[in-house]
C-alpha positions as MATLAB code, in Angstrom:
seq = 'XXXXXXXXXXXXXXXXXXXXXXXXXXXXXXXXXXXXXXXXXXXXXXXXXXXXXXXXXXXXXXXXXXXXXXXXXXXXXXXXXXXXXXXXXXXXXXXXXXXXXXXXXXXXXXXXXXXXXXXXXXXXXXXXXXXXXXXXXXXXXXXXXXXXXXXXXXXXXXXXXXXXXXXXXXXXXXXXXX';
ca = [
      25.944   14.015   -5.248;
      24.621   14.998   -8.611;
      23.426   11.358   -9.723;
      21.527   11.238   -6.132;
      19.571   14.566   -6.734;
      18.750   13.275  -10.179;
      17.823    9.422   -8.610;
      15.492   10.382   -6.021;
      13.785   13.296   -8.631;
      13.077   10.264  -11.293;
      11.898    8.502   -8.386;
       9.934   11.049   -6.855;
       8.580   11.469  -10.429;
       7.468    7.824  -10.581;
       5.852    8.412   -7.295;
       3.535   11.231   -8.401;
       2.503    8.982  -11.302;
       1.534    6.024   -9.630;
      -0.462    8.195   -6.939;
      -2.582   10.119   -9.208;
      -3.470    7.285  -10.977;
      -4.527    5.363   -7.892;
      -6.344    9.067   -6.926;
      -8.220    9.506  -10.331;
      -9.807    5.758   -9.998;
     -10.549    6.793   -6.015;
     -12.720   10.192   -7.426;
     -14.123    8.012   -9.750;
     -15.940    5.373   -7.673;
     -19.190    6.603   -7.047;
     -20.628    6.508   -3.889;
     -22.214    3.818   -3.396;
     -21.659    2.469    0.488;
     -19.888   -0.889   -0.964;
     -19.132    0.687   -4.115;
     -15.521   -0.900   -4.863;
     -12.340    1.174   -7.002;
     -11.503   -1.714   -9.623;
      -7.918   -0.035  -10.873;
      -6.098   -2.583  -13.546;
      -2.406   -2.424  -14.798;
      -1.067    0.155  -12.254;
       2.353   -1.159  -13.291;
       2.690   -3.791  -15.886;
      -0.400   -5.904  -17.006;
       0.243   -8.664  -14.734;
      -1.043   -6.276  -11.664;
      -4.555   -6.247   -9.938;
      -5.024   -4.181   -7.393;
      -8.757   -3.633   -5.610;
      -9.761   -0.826   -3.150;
     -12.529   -0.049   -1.043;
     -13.889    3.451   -1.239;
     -16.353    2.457    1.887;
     -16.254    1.211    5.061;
     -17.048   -2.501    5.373;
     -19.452   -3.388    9.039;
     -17.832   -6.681   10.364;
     -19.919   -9.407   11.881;
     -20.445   -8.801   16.065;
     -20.682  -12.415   16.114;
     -17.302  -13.883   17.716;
     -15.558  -15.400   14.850;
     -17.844  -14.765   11.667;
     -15.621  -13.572    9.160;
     -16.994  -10.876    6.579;
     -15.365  -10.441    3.268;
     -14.271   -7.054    2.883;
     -12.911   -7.008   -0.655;
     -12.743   -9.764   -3.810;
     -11.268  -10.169   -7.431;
     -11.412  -12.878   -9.835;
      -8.209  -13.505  -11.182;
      -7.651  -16.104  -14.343;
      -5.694  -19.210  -14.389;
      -2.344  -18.717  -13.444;
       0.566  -18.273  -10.257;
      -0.631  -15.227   -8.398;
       1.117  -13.284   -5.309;
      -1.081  -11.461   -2.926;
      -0.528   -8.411   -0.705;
      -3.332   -6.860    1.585;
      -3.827   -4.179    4.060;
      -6.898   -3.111    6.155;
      -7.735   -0.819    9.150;
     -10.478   -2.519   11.332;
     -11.912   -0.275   13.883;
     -13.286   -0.912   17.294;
     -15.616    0.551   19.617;
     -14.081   -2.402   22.751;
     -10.228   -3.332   23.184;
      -8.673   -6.457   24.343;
      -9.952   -8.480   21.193;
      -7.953  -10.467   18.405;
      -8.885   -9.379   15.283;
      -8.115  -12.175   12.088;
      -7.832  -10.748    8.545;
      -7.744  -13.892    6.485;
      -6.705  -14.082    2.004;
      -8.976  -16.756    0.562;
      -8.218  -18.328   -3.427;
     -12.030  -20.251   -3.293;
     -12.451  -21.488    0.182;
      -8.940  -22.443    0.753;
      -6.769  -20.325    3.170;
      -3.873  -18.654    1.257;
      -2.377  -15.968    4.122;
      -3.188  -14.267    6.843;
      -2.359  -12.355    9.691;
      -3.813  -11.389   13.655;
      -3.398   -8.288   15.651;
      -5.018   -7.146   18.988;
      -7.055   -4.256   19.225;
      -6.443   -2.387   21.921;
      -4.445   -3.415   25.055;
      -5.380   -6.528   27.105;
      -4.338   -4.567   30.156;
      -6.941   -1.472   30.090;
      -9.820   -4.169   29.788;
     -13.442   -3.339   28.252;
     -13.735    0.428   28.517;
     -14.933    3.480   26.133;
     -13.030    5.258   23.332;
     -12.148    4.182   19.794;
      -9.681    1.400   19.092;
      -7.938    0.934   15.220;
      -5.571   -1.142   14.097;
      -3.924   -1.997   10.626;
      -3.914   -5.350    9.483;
      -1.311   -6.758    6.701;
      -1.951   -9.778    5.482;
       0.583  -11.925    2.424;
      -0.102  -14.878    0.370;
       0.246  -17.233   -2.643;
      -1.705  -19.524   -4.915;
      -1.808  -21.102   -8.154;
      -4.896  -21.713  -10.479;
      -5.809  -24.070  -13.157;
      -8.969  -21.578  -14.116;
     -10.509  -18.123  -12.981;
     -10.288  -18.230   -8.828;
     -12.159  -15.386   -6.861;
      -9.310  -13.915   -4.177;
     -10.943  -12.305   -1.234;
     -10.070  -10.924    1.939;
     -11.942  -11.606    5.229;
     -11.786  -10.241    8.734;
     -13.160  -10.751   11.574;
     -13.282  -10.506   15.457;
     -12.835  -13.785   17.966;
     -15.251  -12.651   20.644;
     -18.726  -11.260   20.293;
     -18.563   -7.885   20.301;
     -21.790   -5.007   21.919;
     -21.263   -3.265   18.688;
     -20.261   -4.597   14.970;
     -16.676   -3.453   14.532;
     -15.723   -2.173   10.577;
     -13.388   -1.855    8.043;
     -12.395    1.652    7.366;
     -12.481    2.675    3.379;
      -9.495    2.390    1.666;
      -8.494   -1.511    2.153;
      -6.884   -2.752   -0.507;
      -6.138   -6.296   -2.072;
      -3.170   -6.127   -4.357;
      -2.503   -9.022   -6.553;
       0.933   -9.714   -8.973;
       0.927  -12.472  -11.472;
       4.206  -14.547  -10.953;
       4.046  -16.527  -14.103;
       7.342  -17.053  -15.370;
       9.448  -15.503  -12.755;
      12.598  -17.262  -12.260;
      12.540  -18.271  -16.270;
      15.123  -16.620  -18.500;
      14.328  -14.404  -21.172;
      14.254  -15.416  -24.686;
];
């Protein structure tokens, strides 16, 4: 029981670390409306992670994807992790958040917004996108992550602030240590 207590306080520990750190680069964005939190080497220097301290206004057009967040990485084997909250003013609409190396497609995922079953109507509909992928580089590719909506929509449907593009450099897992 003891080793537990002490195992989940060291954890708990790590915890606190890893959110202020993540906090302190939030307070530190300004406030611009795109204005982006840029925080390197969270955990080891082979992490990236990007955040967005503003909401990001999709495209109304039907299938226009906007990018709501970017890095360049360098050359190299790269693992990608997103997450994004779109919101919508109209349910009953697929909603495509989509991880780009360049131009090519690297990951992706779709959700609905709302439920097909209540039809258009009023109120406020959110949902959280997550979205994995993988590449590998020969020289500096910009990463970005793009959503967007498949039908036109009355009113541009957004991003809210806080989506984040998280990005692990995989060179040389799987090797053994010298």
């Amino acid at each position: 029981m003891k080793k537990s207590s002490q195992l989940m306080a060291v954890l708990g520990i790590g915890g606190l670390v890893a959110g202020s750190l993540l906090t302190a680069s939030s307070a530190s964005a300004g406030t611009g409306r795109t204005a982006v939190v840029a925080e390197r080497h969270l955990t080891t220097s082979q992490d990236v992670v990007r955040q967005t301290s503003a909401g990001v206004l999709l495209s109304a057009a039907g299938g226009t994807p906007t990018t709501v967040i970017s890095e360049t990485v360098p050359a190299g084997s790269w693992v990608l992790s997103s997450n994004a909250t779109l919101v919508s003013w109209e349910p009953s609409d697929y909603t495509r958040c989509t991880l780009y190396a360049g131009e090519t497609v690297v990951g992706g995922a779709t959700s609905m917004i709302g439920n097909a079953a209540t039809g258009a109507g009023s109120g406020v509909y959110a949902a959280t996108i997550a979205a994995q992928g993988a590449f590998s580089s020969t020289g500096p590719t910009t990463v970005s992550l793009r959503c967007g909506h498949d039908a036109t929509r009355n009113r541009a449907p957004y991003v809210d602030p806080g989506a984040t593009l998280w990005l692990h450099r995989s060179d040389g897992l799987g090797q053994p240590k010298r």
